Structure formats: structure tokens, C-alpha cells
CSV table of C-alpha atoms in Angstrom, one decimal:
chain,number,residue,atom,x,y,z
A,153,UNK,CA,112.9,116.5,118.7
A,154,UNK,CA,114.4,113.5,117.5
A,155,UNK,CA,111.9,110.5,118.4
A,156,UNK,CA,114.5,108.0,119.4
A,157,UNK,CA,115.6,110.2,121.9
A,158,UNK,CA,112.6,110.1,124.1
A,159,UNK,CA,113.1,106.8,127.0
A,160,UNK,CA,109.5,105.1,126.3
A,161,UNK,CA,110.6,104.7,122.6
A,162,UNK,CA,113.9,103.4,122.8
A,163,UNK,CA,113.6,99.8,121.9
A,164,UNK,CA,116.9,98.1,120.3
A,165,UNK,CA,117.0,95.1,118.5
A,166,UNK,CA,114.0,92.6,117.7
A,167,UNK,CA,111.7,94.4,120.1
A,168,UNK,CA,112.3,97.4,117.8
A,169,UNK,CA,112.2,95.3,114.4
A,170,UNK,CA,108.8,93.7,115.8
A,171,UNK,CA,107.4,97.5,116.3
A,172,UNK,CA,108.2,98.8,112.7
A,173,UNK,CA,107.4,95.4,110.9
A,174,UNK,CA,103.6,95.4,113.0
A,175,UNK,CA,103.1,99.6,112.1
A,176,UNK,CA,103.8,98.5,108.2
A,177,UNK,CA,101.5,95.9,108.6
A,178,UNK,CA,99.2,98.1,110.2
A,179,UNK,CA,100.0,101.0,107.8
A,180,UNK,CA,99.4,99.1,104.6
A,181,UNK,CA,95.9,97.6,105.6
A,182,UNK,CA,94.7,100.7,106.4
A,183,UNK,CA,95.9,102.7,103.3
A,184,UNK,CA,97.0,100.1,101.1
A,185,UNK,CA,100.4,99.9,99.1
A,186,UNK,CA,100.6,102.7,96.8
A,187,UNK,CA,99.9,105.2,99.7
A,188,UNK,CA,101.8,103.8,102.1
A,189,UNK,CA,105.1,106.2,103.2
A,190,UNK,CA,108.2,105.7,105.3
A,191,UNK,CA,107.1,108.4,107.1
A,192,UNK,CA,103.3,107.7,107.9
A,193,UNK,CA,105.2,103.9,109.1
A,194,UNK,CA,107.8,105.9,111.3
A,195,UNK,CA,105.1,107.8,112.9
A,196,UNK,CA,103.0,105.0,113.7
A,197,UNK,CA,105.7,103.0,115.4
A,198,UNK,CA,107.0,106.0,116.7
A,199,UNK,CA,110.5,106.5,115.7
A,200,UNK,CA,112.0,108.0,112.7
A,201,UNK,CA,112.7,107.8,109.0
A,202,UNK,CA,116.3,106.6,108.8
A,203,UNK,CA,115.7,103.8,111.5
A,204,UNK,CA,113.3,102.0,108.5
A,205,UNK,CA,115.5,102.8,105.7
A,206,UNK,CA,118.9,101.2,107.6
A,207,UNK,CA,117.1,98.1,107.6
A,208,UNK,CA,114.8,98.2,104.8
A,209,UNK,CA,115.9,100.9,101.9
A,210,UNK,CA,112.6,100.3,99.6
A,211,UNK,CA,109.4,100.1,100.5
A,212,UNK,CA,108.9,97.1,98.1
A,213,UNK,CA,111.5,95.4,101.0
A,214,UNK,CA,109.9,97.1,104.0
A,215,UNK,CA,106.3,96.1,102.9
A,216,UNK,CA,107.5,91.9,101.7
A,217,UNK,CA,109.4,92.0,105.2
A,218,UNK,CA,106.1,93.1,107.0
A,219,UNK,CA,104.0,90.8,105.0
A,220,UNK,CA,106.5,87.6,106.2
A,221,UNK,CA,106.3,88.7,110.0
A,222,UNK,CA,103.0,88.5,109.8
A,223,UNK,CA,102.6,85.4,108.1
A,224,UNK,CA,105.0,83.4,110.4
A,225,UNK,CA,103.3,85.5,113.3
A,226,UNK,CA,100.7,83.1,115.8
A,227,UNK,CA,101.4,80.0,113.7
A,228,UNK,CA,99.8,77.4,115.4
A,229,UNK,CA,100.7,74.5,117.2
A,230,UNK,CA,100.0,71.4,114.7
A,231,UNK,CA,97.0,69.3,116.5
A,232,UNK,CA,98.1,65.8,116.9
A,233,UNK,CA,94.6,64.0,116.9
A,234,UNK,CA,95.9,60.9,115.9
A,235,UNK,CA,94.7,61.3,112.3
A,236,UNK,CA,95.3,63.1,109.3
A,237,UNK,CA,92.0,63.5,108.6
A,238,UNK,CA,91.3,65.5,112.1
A,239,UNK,CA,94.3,67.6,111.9
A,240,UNK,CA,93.8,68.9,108.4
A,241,UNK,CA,90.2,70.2,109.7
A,242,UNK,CA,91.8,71.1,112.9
A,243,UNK,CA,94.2,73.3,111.0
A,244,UNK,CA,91.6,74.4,108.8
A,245,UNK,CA,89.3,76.1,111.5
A,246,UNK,CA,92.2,77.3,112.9
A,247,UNK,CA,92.7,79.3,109.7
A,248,UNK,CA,89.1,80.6,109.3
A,249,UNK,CA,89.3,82.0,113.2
A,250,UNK,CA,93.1,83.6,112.3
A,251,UNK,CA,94.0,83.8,108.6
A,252,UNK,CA,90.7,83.8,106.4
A,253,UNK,CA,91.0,86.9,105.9
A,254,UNK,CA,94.8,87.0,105.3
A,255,UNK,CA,95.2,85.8,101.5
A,256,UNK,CA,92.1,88.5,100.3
A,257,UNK,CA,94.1,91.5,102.2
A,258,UNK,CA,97.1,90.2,100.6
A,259,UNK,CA,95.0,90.2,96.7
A,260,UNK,CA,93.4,93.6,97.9
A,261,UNK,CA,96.0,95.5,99.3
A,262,UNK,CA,99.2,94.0,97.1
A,263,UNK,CA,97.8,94.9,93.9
A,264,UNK,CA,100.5,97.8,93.2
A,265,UNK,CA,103.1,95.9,94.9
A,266,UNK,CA,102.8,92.8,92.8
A,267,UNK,CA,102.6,94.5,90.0
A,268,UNK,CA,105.8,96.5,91.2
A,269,UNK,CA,107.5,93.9,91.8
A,270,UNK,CA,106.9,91.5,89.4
A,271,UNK,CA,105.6,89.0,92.3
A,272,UNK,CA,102.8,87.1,93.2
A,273,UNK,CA,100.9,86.2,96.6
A,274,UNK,CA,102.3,82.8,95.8
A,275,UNK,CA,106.3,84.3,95.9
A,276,UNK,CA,105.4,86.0,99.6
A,277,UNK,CA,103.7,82.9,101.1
A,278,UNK,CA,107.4,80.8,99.4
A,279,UNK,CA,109.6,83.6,100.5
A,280,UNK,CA,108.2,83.3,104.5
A,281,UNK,CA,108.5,80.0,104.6
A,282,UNK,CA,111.5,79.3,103.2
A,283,UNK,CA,113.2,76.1,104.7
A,284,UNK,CA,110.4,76.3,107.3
A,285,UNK,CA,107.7,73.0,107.6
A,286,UNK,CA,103.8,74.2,107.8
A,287,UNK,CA,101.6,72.6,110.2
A,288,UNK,CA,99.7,70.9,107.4
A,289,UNK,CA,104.0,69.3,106.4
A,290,UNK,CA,104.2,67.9,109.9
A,291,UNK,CA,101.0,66.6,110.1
A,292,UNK,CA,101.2,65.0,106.7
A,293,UNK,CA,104.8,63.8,108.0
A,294,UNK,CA,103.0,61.8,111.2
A,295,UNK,CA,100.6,60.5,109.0
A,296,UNK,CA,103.5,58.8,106.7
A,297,UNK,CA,104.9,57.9,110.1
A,298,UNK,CA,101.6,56.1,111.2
A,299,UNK,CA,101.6,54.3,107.7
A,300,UNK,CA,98.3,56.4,107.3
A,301,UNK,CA,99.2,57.2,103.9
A,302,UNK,CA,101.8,56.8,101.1
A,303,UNK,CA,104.9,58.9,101.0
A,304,UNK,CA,105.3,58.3,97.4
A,305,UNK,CA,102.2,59.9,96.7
A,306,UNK,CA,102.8,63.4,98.5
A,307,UNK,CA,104.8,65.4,95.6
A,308,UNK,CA,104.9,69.1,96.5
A,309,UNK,CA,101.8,69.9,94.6
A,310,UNK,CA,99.5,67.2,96.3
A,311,UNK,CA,101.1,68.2,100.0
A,312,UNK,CA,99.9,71.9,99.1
A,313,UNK,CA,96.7,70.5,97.5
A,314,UNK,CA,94.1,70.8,100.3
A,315,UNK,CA,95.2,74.8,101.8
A,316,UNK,CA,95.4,75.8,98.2
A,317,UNK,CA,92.0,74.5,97.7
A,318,UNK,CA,91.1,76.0,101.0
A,319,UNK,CA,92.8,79.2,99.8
A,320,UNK,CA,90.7,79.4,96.9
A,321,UNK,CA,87.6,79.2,98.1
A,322,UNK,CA,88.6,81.8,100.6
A,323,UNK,CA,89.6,83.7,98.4
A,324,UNK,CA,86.3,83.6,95.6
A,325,UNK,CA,83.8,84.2,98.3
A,326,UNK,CA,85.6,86.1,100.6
A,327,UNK,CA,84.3,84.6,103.8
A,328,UNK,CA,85.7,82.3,106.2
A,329,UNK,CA,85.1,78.2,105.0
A,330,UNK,CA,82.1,76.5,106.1
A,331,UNK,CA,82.8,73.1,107.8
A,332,UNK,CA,81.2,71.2,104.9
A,333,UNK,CA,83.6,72.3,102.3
A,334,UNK,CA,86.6,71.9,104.3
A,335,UNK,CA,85.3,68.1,105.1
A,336,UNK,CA,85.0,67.8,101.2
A,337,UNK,CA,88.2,69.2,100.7
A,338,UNK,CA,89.8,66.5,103.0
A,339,UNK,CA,87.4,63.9,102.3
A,340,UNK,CA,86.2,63.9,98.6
A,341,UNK,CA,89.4,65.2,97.4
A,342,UNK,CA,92.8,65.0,99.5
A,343,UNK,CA,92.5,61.7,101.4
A,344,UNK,CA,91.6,59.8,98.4
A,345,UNK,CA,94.3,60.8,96.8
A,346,UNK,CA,96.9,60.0,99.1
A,347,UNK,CA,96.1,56.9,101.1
A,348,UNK,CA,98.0,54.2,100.9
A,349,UNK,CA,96.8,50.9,99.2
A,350,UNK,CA,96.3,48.8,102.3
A,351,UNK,CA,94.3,51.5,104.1
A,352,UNK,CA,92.1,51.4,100.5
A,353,UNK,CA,91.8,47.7,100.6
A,354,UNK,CA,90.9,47.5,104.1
A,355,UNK,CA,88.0,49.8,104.2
């Protein structure tokens, strides 16, 4: 019986593109990359074969495509304290309750595919958010706005600076961050760093 026959399964568009981009997501945590078929991801989202390969003819593109969806999937809302300071740790504990685990799946279960590939964890997380501003790029951008910092000072490697720290340390201990390192992260390291001379001068 041909699966995209049957009325409960006949989704069209980005309903359907959502349901075969969340079973490879689904698919590859469970069995990783190397094991993962077009056939086990078919069966999961319960359609066929060809559907996947019309949009996505390699599973190198099907599993990068399912890794982006999920990335760009529940992104939260920037916080808007009224300082940089509290939004960065805002943003940070919204990334231990919803993406600590995210970048040590990616290391775990990508092994085959980078190597594959060529790639890196670093090309998935450019690739998704390509032309796209973070919540850490807005909030940086109010804090310019407030005169809170110095835009002269955020080059693309300091504005990345405080999530790839965070990242890191996710990453070498394989829990979420505790609250002290994140307030050293901001405190100790990032906000001296970019805060404007007057703000210095007047503390």
C-alpha cells in the first residue's frame, strides 16, 4: 500500500517538510549518522522513500537540512531587561533549559557526517543562520543603541565570544552551565571587553 495514500498521512507542503525534517532529527539521535536510512526516516514520519529523496537526494543533505530545522526550531524571544549584562544570562539559561545538550549531540552523533562531508559543527551552526540575527546580535545591538557599549569594539569574533565560551564549556563537561560560570563569562570576560570608555570611567 502506498503510504501517502492513506487520508491521516496526507500532509502537503511545510506541514509535510516539518514531519520528515523532525523523524530525521529523531532518526539520527537515536541511531546516529552512519546508521541512519531513508527508509527507517520514511517509516518514522510515515510516508515513503521517494517523498525524502525529491527534496533531499543525499542523506548528507537530508541530515544538514534536519540539523538546521532544529537549530532555528523554539528560538527564543531575546529578553529585553534593560541591560546587556541581564540578557546575555537571560539567554544563557535559556540555553541550558533548551540547547545544552544540542552542540554534544551534534559532536556525538555527526562524527561520520563531518568527516563525510568535510564540515564542521561550526559550518551547520553558519549555514542555519545564514543572514539571520541571534538573540545574543539583537541584544548586543540594543546595548550599542543604549550607548552601553562600543560598536567599534564588537568585530564578529568578540560578538560570538561569550556563546562560544558558553559552548565550550558545554561541551568539555557535558552538563548544562552553572550560573557562576556563565556570570564569569559575562562578567570577567565579555563586558570588559566591550564597554565603552565612559561607562569605564564612570564606574
Amino acid at each position: 500500500m502506498d503510504l501517502e495514500s492513506e487520508p491521516l498521512r496526507r500532509r502537503r507542503g511545510a506541514e509535510l517538510e516539518d514531519a520528515l525534517l523532525a523523524a530525521a532529527w529523531d532518526e539520527l539521535i537515536e541511531t546516529g549518522y552512519a546508521a541512519l536510512t531513508f527508509d527507517a526516516v520514511a517509516h518514522r514520519a510515515g510516508t515513503s522513500r521517494p517523498v525524502i529523496y525529491r527534496r533531499w537526494p543525499t542523506k548528507a543533505e537530508l541530515v544538514r537540512a534536519a540539523v538546521d530545522h532544529t537549530m532555528l526550531r523554539d528560538l527564543p524571544v531575546p529578553p529585553d531587561t534593560g541591560a546587556l549584562r541581564t540578557d546575555l544570562i537571560a539567554l544563557m539559561h535559556f540555553a541550558n533549559e533548551h540547547r545544552a545538550g544540542f552542540t554534544v549531540l551534534l559532536s556525538y552523533y555527526l562524527g561520520p557526517y563531518f568527516q563525510e562531508t568535510g564540515t564542521s559543527p561550526a559550518d551547520l551552526r553558519e549555514s542555519a543562520f545564514e543572514h539571520r540575527s541571534t538573540g545574543a546580535d539583537l541584544a548586543l545591538d540594543r546595548a550599542a543603541a543604549r550607548g552601553e557599549l562600543d560598536p567599534a569594539r564588537l568585530t564578529p569574533r568578540i560578538r560570538s565570544l561569550p556563546f562560544d565560551l558558553y559552548r565550550h564549556e558545554a561541551l568539555m563537561t557535558l552538563k548544562p552551565v552553572p550560573d557562576d560560570v556563565i556570570e564569569e563569562i559575562v562578567d570577567e570576560i565579555f563586558l570588559p571587553l566591550v564597554q565603552s570608555t565612559e561607562r569605564e570611567g564612570s564606574r
